[in-house]
PDB file of C-alpha atoms and ligand atoms in Angstrom:
ATOM      1  CA  MET A   1      19.328  22.295  43.139  1.00 61.00           C
ATOM      2  CA  ASN A   2      17.351  25.076  41.250  1.00 63.00           C
ATOM      3  CA  LYS A   3      18.271  25.373  37.869  1.00 68.00           C
ATOM      4  CA  ASP A   4      18.605  28.938  37.878  1.00 75.00           C
ATOM      5  CA  HIS A   5      20.281  29.499  41.152  1.00 88.00           C
ATOM      6  CA  ALA A   6      23.000  32.012  41.838  1.00 96.00           C
ATOM      7  CA  ILE A   7      26.485  30.776  41.539  1.00 98.00           C
ATOM      8  CA  THR A   8      28.684  32.476  44.539  1.00 98.00           C
ATOM      9  CA  LEU A   9      31.987  34.268  43.384  1.00 98.00           C
ATOM     10  CA  TYR A  10      34.792  35.180  46.038  1.00 98.00           C
ATOM     11  CA  ASP A  11      35.607  38.498  43.907  1.00 98.00           C
ATOM     12  CA  LEU A  12      39.012  40.460  44.698  1.00 98.00           C
ATOM     13  CA  ILE A  13      38.440  44.078  44.452  1.00 98.00           C
ATOM     14  CA  LEU A  14      40.096  47.271  44.625  1.00 98.00           C
ATOM     15  CA  ALA A  15      39.066  50.027  48.011  1.00 98.00           C
ATOM     16  CA  SER A  16      35.818  51.486  45.093  1.00 98.00           C
ATOM     17  CA  GLY A  17      34.329  47.738  45.186  1.00 98.00           C
ATOM     18  CA  ILE A  18      35.672  47.054  41.192  1.00 98.00           C
ATOM     19  CA  THR A  19      36.876  43.910  40.555  1.00 98.00           C
ATOM     20  CA  LEU A  20      40.909  43.931  39.957  1.00 98.00           C
ATOM     21  CA  SER A  21      42.139  39.956  39.335  1.00 98.00           C
ATOM     22  CA  PRO A  22      41.900  38.671  35.466  1.00 98.00           C
ATOM     23  CA  PHE A  23      41.203  35.470  36.969  1.00 98.00           C
ATOM     24  CA  VAL A  24      38.094  36.678  38.596  1.00 98.00           C
ATOM     25  CA  TRP A  25      36.833  39.089  35.919  1.00 99.00           C
ATOM     26  CA  ARG A  26      37.106  35.644  33.287  1.00 99.00           C
ATOM     27  CA  VAL A  27      34.744  33.491  35.884  1.00 98.00           C
ATOM     28  CA  LYS A  28      32.149  36.572  36.067  1.00 98.00           C
ATOM     29  CA  LEU A  29      32.471  36.377  32.513  1.00 98.00           C
ATOM     30  CA  ALA A  30      31.949  32.715  32.274  1.00 98.00           C
ATOM     31  CA  ILE A  31      29.487  32.364  35.217  1.00 98.00           C
ATOM     32  CA  LEU A  32      27.267  34.722  33.251  1.00 98.00           C
ATOM     33  CA  HIS A  33      27.403  32.997  29.912  1.00 98.00           C
ATOM     34  CA  LYS A  34      26.326  29.367  31.687  1.00 98.00           C
ATOM     35  CA  GLY A  35      23.560  31.912  32.095  1.00 97.00           C
ATOM     36  CA  PHE A  36      23.747  31.768  35.989  1.00 97.00           C
ATOM     37  CA  LYS A  37      23.325  34.351  38.467  1.00 96.00           C
ATOM     38  CA  LEU A  38      26.242  35.665  39.751  1.00 97.00           C
ATOM     39  CA  ASN A  39      26.694  36.264  43.938  1.00 98.00           C
ATOM     40  CA  ALA A  40      29.643  38.251  44.118  1.00 98.00           C
ATOM     41  CA  VAL A  41      31.178  38.179  47.296  1.00 98.00           C
ATOM     42  CA  PRO A  42      33.355  41.481  47.949  1.00 98.00           C
ATOM     43  CA  THR A  43      36.922  40.364  49.037  1.00 98.00           C
ATOM     44  CA  SER A  44      39.873  42.118  49.694  1.00 98.00           C
ATOM     45  CA  TYR A  45      43.835  40.239  49.519  1.00 98.00           C
ATOM     46  CA  MET A  46      43.828  40.454  53.220  1.00 98.00           C
ATOM     47  CA  GLN A  47      40.745  38.854  53.648  1.00 98.00           C
ATOM     48  CA  ILE A  48      41.514  35.910  51.507  1.00 98.00           C
ATOM     49  CA  LYS A  49      42.355  33.601  54.335  1.00 98.00           C
ATOM     50  CA  THR A  50      39.055  33.904  56.081  1.00 98.00           C
ATOM     51  CA  ILE A  51      36.445  32.808  53.261  1.00 98.00           C
ATOM     52  CA  LEU A  52      35.398  28.981  53.779  1.00 97.00           C
ATOM     53  CA  ASP A  53      37.560  27.066  55.791  1.00 96.00           C
ATOM     54  CA  GLY A  54      40.723  29.042  55.698  1.00 97.00           C
ATOM     55  CA  SER A  55      42.604  26.868  53.019  1.00 97.00           C
ATOM     56  CA  HIS A  56      42.656  29.525  50.109  1.00 98.00           C
ATOM     57  CA  THR A  57      45.239  31.492  49.247  1.00 97.00           C
ATOM     58  CA  ARG A  58      44.147  33.042  45.896  1.00 98.00           C
ATOM     59  CA  LEU A  59      40.729  33.708  43.955  1.00 98.00           C
ATOM     60  CA  PRO A  60      38.972  33.162  42.018  1.00 98.00           C
ATOM     61  CA  VAL A  61      36.933  30.856  43.815  1.00 98.00           C
ATOM     62  CA  ILE A  62      33.353  29.611  43.178  1.00 98.00           C
ATOM     63  CA  VAL A  63      30.871  27.648  45.351  1.00 98.00           C
ATOM     64  CA  ASP A  64      28.310  26.066  43.297  1.00 97.00           C
ATOM     65  CA  GLY A  65      25.957  24.168  45.961  1.00 96.00           C
ATOM     66  CA  GLU A  66      27.675  22.305  47.822  1.00 96.00           C
ATOM     67  CA  THR A  67      30.719  22.270  45.121  1.00 97.00           C
ATOM     68  CA  VAL A  68      33.886  24.411  46.196  1.00 98.00           C
ATOM     69  CA  VAL A  69      36.515  24.845  42.858  1.00 98.00           C
ATOM     70  CA  SER A  70      39.149  27.367  42.729  1.00 98.00           C
ATOM     71  CA  ASP A  71      41.483  28.512  39.784  1.00 98.00           C
ATOM     72  CA  SER A  72      39.736  30.314  36.791  1.00 98.00           C
ATOM     73  CA  LEU A  73      40.688  27.665  34.377  1.00 98.00           C
ATOM     74  CA  ALA A  74      39.513  24.711  36.439  1.00 98.00           C
ATOM     75  CA  ILE A  75      36.318  26.552  37.445  1.00 98.00           C
ATOM     76  CA  ALA A  76      35.564  27.299  33.448  1.00 98.00           C
ATOM     77  CA  ASP A  77      36.333  23.510  32.930  1.00 98.00           C
ATOM     78  CA  TYR A  78      33.965  22.799  36.056  1.00 98.00           C
ATOM     79  CA  LEU A  79      31.123  24.559  34.496  1.00 98.00           C
ATOM     80  CA  ASP A  80      31.503  23.055  31.100  1.00 98.00           C
ATOM     81  CA  ARG A  81      31.623  19.780  32.841  1.00 98.00           C
ATOM     82  CA  ALA A  82      29.015  20.127  34.939  1.00 98.00           C
ATOM     83  CA  TYR A  83      26.242  22.146  32.723  1.00 97.00           C
ATOM     84  CA  PRO A  84      27.201  20.378  29.559  1.00 97.00           C
ATOM     85  CA  ASP A  85      23.266  21.740  28.594  1.00 97.00           C
ATOM     86  CA  ARG A  86      24.292  25.178  28.569  1.00 97.00           C
ATOM     87  CA  PRO A  87      26.227  27.547  26.155  1.00 98.00           C
ATOM     88  CA  SER A  88      29.659  25.898  25.944  1.00 98.00           C
ATOM     89  CA  LEU A  89      32.856  27.966  27.150  1.00 98.00           C
ATOM     90  CA  PHE A  90      35.189  25.674  25.134  1.00 98.00           C
ATOM     91  CA  ARG A  91      33.335  24.615  22.126  1.00 97.00           C
ATOM     92  CA  SER A  92      36.572  22.019  21.544  1.00 97.00           C
ATOM     93  CA  PRO A  93      39.540  20.858  22.973  1.00 97.00           C
ATOM     94  CA  GLY A  94      41.451  22.316  19.989  1.00 97.00           C
ATOM     95  CA  GLU A  95      39.726  25.900  20.972  1.00 97.00           C
ATOM     96  CA  ARG A  96      40.389  25.544  24.441  1.00 98.00           C
ATOM     97  CA  ASN A  97      44.645  24.973  23.447  1.00 98.00           C
ATOM     98  CA  PHE A  98      44.158  28.036  21.529  1.00 97.00           C
ATOM     99  CA  ALA A  99      42.333  30.226  24.366  1.00 98.00           C
ATOM    100  CA  LEU A 100      45.427  29.042  26.640  1.00 98.00           C
ATOM    101  CA  PHE A 101      48.033  29.947  23.944  1.00 98.00           C
ATOM    102  CA  LEU A 102      46.499  33.110  23.546  1.00 98.00           C
ATOM    103  CA  ASP A 103      45.925  34.070  27.417  1.00 98.00           C
ATOM    104  CA  GLY A 104      49.650  32.866  27.618  1.00 98.00           C
ATOM    105  CA  TRP A 105      50.777  35.204  24.607  1.00 98.00           C
ATOM    106  CA  MET A 106      48.907  37.767  25.806  1.00 98.00           C
ATOM    107  CA  PHE A 107      50.916  37.660  29.637  1.00 98.00           C
ATOM    108  CA  GLN A 108      53.715  37.406  28.541  1.00 97.00           C
ATOM    109  CA  ASN A 109      53.724  40.222  25.596  1.00 98.00           C
ATOM    110  CA  VAL A 110      51.687  42.638  26.976  1.00 98.00           C
ATOM    111  CA  VAL A 111      50.316  42.176  30.551  1.00 98.00           C
ATOM    112  CA  ARG A 112      53.955  42.080  31.864  1.00 97.00           C
ATOM    113  CA  HIS A 113      54.618  45.609  30.562  1.00 98.00           C
ATOM    114  CA  TRP A 114      51.372  46.806  31.580  1.00 98.00           C
ATOM    115  CA  PHE A 115      51.802  45.378  35.123  1.00 98.00           C
ATOM    116  CA  SER A 116      54.955  47.177  35.132  1.00 97.00           C
ATOM    117  CA  CYS A 117      53.054  50.598  34.458  1.00 98.00           C
ATOM    118  CA  TYR A 118      50.522  50.404  36.376  1.00 98.00           C
ATOM    119  CA  CYS A 119      51.675  48.623  39.590  1.00 98.00           C
ATOM    120  CA  LEU A 120      51.614  51.856  41.604  1.00 98.00           C
ATOM    121  CA  ASP A 121      48.092  52.477  40.745  1.00 98.00           C
ATOM    122  CA  GLN A 122      47.622  48.912  42.595  1.00 98.00           C
ATOM    123  CA  VAL A 123      48.607  50.495  45.269  1.00 98.00           C
ATOM    124  CA  HIS A 124      46.939  53.628  45.213  1.00 98.00           C
ATOM    125  CA  LEU A 125      43.513  51.717  44.471  1.00 98.00           C
ATOM    126  CA  SER A 126      43.544  48.872  46.532  1.00 98.00           C
ATOM    127  CA  CYS A 127      41.691  48.592  50.029  1.00 98.00           C
ATOM    128  CA  PRO A 128      43.323  50.149  52.515  1.00 98.00           C
ATOM    129  CA  GLU A 129      44.154  46.473  54.416  1.00 98.00           C
ATOM    130  CA  ASP A 130      46.270  45.550  51.150  1.00 98.00           C
ATOM    131  CA  VAL A 131      48.549  48.699  50.534  1.00 98.00           C
ATOM    132  CA  GLU A 132      51.505  47.488  52.667  1.00 98.00           C
ATOM    133  CA  TYR A 133      51.010  43.778  51.040  1.00 98.00           C
ATOM    134  CA  ILE A 134      50.393  44.835  47.715  1.00 98.00           C
ATOM    135  CA  ARG A 135      53.645  47.391  47.314  1.00 97.00           C
ATOM    136  CA  GLU A 136      56.241  45.121  49.278  1.00 97.00           C
ATOM    137  CA  SER A 137      55.194  41.562  47.294  1.00 97.00           C
ATOM    138  CA  ARG A 138      55.034  42.857  44.098  1.00 96.00           C
ATOM    139  CA  GLU A 139      58.132  44.673  44.302  1.00 97.00           C
ATOM    140  CA  ARG A 140      59.697  41.747  45.989  1.00 97.00           C
ATOM    141  CA  LEU A 141      58.013  38.962  43.206  1.00 96.00           C
ATOM    142  CA  PHE A 142      57.691  40.710  39.852  1.00 93.00           C
ATOM    143  CA  LEU A 143      59.627  44.280  40.214  1.00 95.00           C
ATOM    144  CA  GLN A 144      63.255  43.198  41.210  1.00 95.00           C
ATOM    145  CA  GLY A 145      62.879  44.998  44.582  1.00 96.00           C
ATOM    146  CA  ARG A 146      62.413  48.264  42.526  1.00 96.00           C
ATOM    147  CA  PRO A 147      60.606  50.792  44.296  1.00 97.00           C
ATOM    148  CA  MET A 148      57.183  51.166  41.974  1.00 97.00           C
ATOM    149  CA  GLU A 149      58.082  54.840  41.874  1.00 97.00           C
ATOM    150  CA  GLU A 150      61.501  54.268  39.717  1.00 97.00           C
ATOM    151  CA  VAL A 151      59.766  51.812  37.851  1.00 96.00           C
ATOM    152  CA  VAL A 152      56.397  53.656  36.883  1.00 97.00           C
ATOM    153  CA  ALA A 153      58.699  56.523  36.051  1.00 96.00           C
ATOM    154  CA  ASP A 154      58.718  56.222  32.330  1.00 96.00           C
ATOM    155  CA  ARG A 155      55.294  54.650  31.655  1.00 97.00           C
ATOM    156  CA  GLU A 156      53.887  56.955  28.995  1.00 97.00           C
ATOM    157  CA  GLN A 157      56.547  55.882  26.725  1.00 97.00           C
ATOM    158  CA  ARG A 158      56.624  52.572  27.939  1.00 97.00           C
ATOM    159  CA  LEU A 159      52.807  52.452  27.064  1.00 98.00           C
ATOM    160  CA  MET A 160      53.269  53.449  23.470  1.00 98.00           C
ATOM    161  CA  ALA A 161      56.099  50.824  22.725  1.00 98.00           C
ATOM    162  CA  VAL A 162      53.666  48.162  23.854  1.00 98.00           C
ATOM    163  CA  ARG A 163      50.810  48.963  21.721  1.00 98.00           C
ATOM    164  CA  PRO A 164      52.050  47.508  18.259  1.00 98.00           C
ATOM    165  CA  ASN A 165      53.063  44.057  20.542  1.00 98.00           C
ATOM    166  CA  LEU A 166      49.019  43.898  20.105  1.00 98.00           C
ATOM    167  CA  GLU A 167      49.003  43.554  16.302  1.00 98.00           C
ATOM    168  CA  PRO A 168      48.520  39.548  16.315  1.00 97.00           C
ATOM    169  CA  LEU A 169      44.854  40.585  18.050  1.00 98.00           C
ATOM    170  CA  ARG A 170      44.593  43.119  15.599  1.00 98.00           C
ATOM    171  CA  MET A 171      45.250  40.930  12.428  1.00 98.00           C
ATOM    172  CA  LEU A 172      42.662  38.288  13.885  1.00 97.00           C
ATOM    173  CA  LEU A 173      39.652  40.408  14.705  1.00 98.00           C
ATOM    174  CA  LYS A 174      39.841  41.719  11.034  1.00 97.00           C
ATOM    175  CA  ASP A 175      38.052  38.643   9.813  1.00 94.00           C
ATOM    176  CA  THR A 176      36.423  37.333  12.913  1.00 98.00           C
ATOM    177  CA  ARG A 177      33.344  39.274  15.303  1.00 98.00           C
ATOM    178  CA  TRP A 178      34.894  37.587  18.152  1.00 98.00           C
ATOM    179  CA  PHE A 179      37.900  35.401  18.937  1.00 98.00           C
ATOM    180  CA  ALA A 180      35.563  32.282  18.946  1.00 97.00           C
ATOM    181  CA  GLY A 181      34.009  33.171  15.860  1.00 97.00           C
ATOM    182  CA  ASP A 182      30.195  34.222  15.477  1.00 97.00           C
ATOM    183  CA  GLU A 183      29.511  34.479  19.086  1.00 98.00           C
ATOM    184  CA  PRO A 184      31.960  34.690  22.100  1.00 98.00           C
ATOM    185  CA  ASP A 185      33.433  32.335  24.259  1.00 98.00           C
ATOM    186  CA  HIS A 186      35.865  31.495  26.635  1.00 98.00           C
ATOM    187  CA  ILE A 187      38.604  32.513  24.611  1.00 98.00           C
ATOM    188  CA  ASP A 188      36.822  36.144  24.590  1.00 98.00           C
ATOM    189  CA  TYR A 189      36.616  36.547  28.220  1.00 98.00           C
ATOM    190  CA  LEU A 190      40.143  35.448  28.472  1.00 98.00           C
ATOM    191  CA  MET A 191      41.174  38.033  26.317  1.00 98.00           C
ATOM    192  CA  LEU A 192      38.801  40.754  27.848  1.00 98.00           C
ATOM    193  CA  SER A 193      39.463  39.731  31.532  1.00 98.00           C
ATOM    194  CA  HIS A 194      43.184  41.440  30.536  1.00 98.00           C
ATOM    195  CA  PHE A 195      41.697  44.765  29.643  1.00 98.00           C
ATOM    196  CA  LEU A 196      39.036  44.381  32.519  1.00 98.00           C
ATOM    197  CA  TRP A 197      41.740  44.295  34.421  1.00 98.00           C
ATOM    198  CA  CYS A 198      43.859  47.218  32.818  1.00 98.00           C
ATOM    199  CA  ALA A 199      40.854  49.568  33.049  1.00 98.00           C
ATOM    200  CA  SER A 200      40.436  48.686  36.625  1.00 98.00           C
ATOM    201  CA  LEU A 201      43.901  50.536  37.412  1.00 98.00           C
ATOM    202  CA  ALA A 202      44.715  52.094  34.153  1.00 98.00           C
ATOM    203  CA  THR A 203      44.908  55.783  35.248  1.00 97.00           C
ATOM    204  CA  PHE A 204      46.777  56.833  32.235  1.00 97.00           C
ATOM    205  CA  PRO A 205      45.715  55.285  29.292  1.00 98.00           C
ATOM    206  CA  PRO A 206      47.017  52.485  27.044  1.00 98.00           C
ATOM    207  CA  LEU A 207      45.520  52.397  23.985  1.00 98.00           C
ATOM    208  CA  ALA A 208      45.257  54.995  20.816  1.00 98.00           C
ATOM    209  CA  ARG A 209      41.840  56.360  20.551  1.00 98.00           C
ATOM    210  CA  ASP A 210      41.213  54.959  16.801  1.00 98.00           C
ATOM    211  CA  ASP A 211      42.716  51.731  18.204  1.00 98.00           C
ATOM    212  CA  PRO A 212      40.720  49.192  15.945  1.00 98.00           C
ATOM    213  CA  LEU A 213      40.724  46.845  19.103  1.00 98.00           C
ATOM    214  CA  PHE A 214      38.468  48.910  20.463  1.00 98.00           C
ATOM    215  CA  ASP A 215      35.530  47.674  18.100  1.00 98.00           C
ATOM    216  CA  TRP A 216      35.579  44.062  19.684  1.00 98.00           C
ATOM    217  CA  ILE A 217      36.640  45.593  23.690  1.00 98.00           C
ATOM    218  CA  ASN A 218      33.768  48.058  23.288  1.00 98.00           C
ATOM    219  CA  ARG A 219      31.457  44.977  22.413  1.00 98.00           C
ATOM    220  CA  GLY A 220      32.880  42.635  24.951  1.00 98.00           C
ATOM    221  CA  PHE A 221      32.464  45.372  27.606  1.00 98.00           C
ATOM    222  CA  ASP A 222      28.745  45.928  26.632  1.00 98.00           C
ATOM    223  CA  LEU A 223      28.328  42.017  27.057  1.00 98.00           C
ATOM    224  CA  PHE A 224      25.848  41.267  30.073  1.00 98.00           C
ATOM    225  CA  GLY A 225      24.353  44.151  30.648  1.00 97.00           C
ATOM    226  CA  GLY A 226      27.717  46.133  30.184  1.00 98.00           C
ATOM    227  CA  ILE A 227      29.514  44.106  32.452  1.00 98.00           C
ATOM    228  CA  GLY A 228      32.715  46.640  31.556  1.00 98.00           C
ATOM    229  CA  ARG A 229      30.558  50.002  31.776  1.00 98.00           C
ATOM    230  CA  ASP A 230      31.470  50.557  35.282  1.00 98.00           C
ATOM    231  CA  ASP A 231      32.146  54.426  36.211  1.00 97.00           C
ATOM    232  CA  ARG A 232      34.897  52.893  38.340  1.00 98.00           C
ATOM    233  CA  LEU A 233      36.696  51.598  35.696  1.00 98.00           C
ATOM    234  CA  HIS A 234      39.132  54.097  33.506  1.00 98.00           C
ATOM    235  CA  PRO A 235      38.750  54.638  30.392  1.00 98.00           C
ATOM    236  CA  LEU A 236      41.477  52.675  27.788  1.00 98.00           C
ATOM    237  CA  SER A 237      42.207  55.522  25.727  1.00 98.00           C
TER     238      SER A 237
HETATM  239  N1  LIG B   1      45.858  30.347  38.480  1.00 52.66           N
HETATM  240  C1  LIG B   1      45.167  31.210  39.252  1.00 52.66           C
HETATM  241  C2  LIG B   1      45.795  32.072  39.822  1.00 52.66           C
HETATM  242  C3  LIG B   1      44.798  33.018  40.582  1.00 52.66           C
HETATM  243  C4  LIG B   1      45.692  33.994  40.776  1.00 52.66           C
HETATM  244  O1  LIG B   1      46.920  34.777  41.118  1.00 52.66           O
HETATM  245  N2  LIG B   1      45.319  35.224  42.052  1.00 52.66           N
HETATM  246  C5  LIG B   1      45.438  36.472  42.392  1.00 52.66           C
HETATM  247  C6  LIG B   1      45.040  37.463  42.118  1.00 52.66           C
HETATM  248  S1  LIG B   1      44.952  38.126  40.468  1.00 52.66           S
HETATM  249  C7  LIG B   1      45.270  36.173  43.944  1.00 52.66           C
HETATM  250  O2  LIG B   1      44.775  35.604  44.483  1.00 52.66           O
HETATM  251  N3  LIG B   1      46.395  36.077  44.653  1.00 52.66           N
HETATM  252  C8  LIG B   1      46.989  36.840  46.150  1.00 52.66           C
HETATM  253  C9  LIG B   1      47.840  36.900  46.609  1.00 52.66           C
HETATM  254  O3  LIG B   1      48.984  37.246  45.551  1.00 52.66           O
HETATM  255  O4  LIG B   1      47.948  37.091  47.897  1.00 52.66           O
HETATM  256  C10 LIG B   1      43.584  30.919  38.606  1.00 52.66           C
HETATM  257  O5  LIG B   1      43.741  31.201  37.417  1.00 52.66           O
HETATM  258  O6  LIG B   1      42.976  31.030  38.681  1.00 52.66           O
END
């Protein structure tokens, strides 16, 4: 295979064509970090079952030559295993553990709350064929059957209340340029993927303008020619 070949990524998109899924965002960043070209195939939720052999139910899925890999963590591990001569996504097993911990912490303490504030935006911004599925499945699986309009009603106050939960990230970033140290790697991409997901949906911003996290967020959104500088993304403050 050509050393600069493109890796195909089945991308999960909103109606505007922008990526939605945090799991896809992190894989996009990972492929670019490895120095590959990205061949993103826009895919709606309803189209997932039509890709490749029809066996896939979730994205991301990548195709690299003859190899098909699904699941964002398995994809990162595959890229490091298959291309050890290129920049590592995880520089050590300890760093990988820390990255997984931080990712789980972020889901539990921040993303879960943000989701309940932005679920209705997802319905409004989804591809037409996804709208009904997203509303029904998200209300049933994640919102205890409550109508989204009711769930998001007090979101402005709740978004304010989530801001202090991000304090451990602010503390950490006081002493380090990236979560991974002097240069970003997959720890930063996992964390950036949450803010990119949020920006894909946030018709009302989650953060204050003077949030010190913006130093890192802005540098992250500038990576790879400005991956987070897309007009279809919403401002985070
Ligand atoms: N553990 C998987 C999770 C992937 C995942 O849950 N993807 C969601 C999008 S965020 C999906 O494809 N959902 C399909 C559906 O809900 O029908 C990974 O890390 O890739």
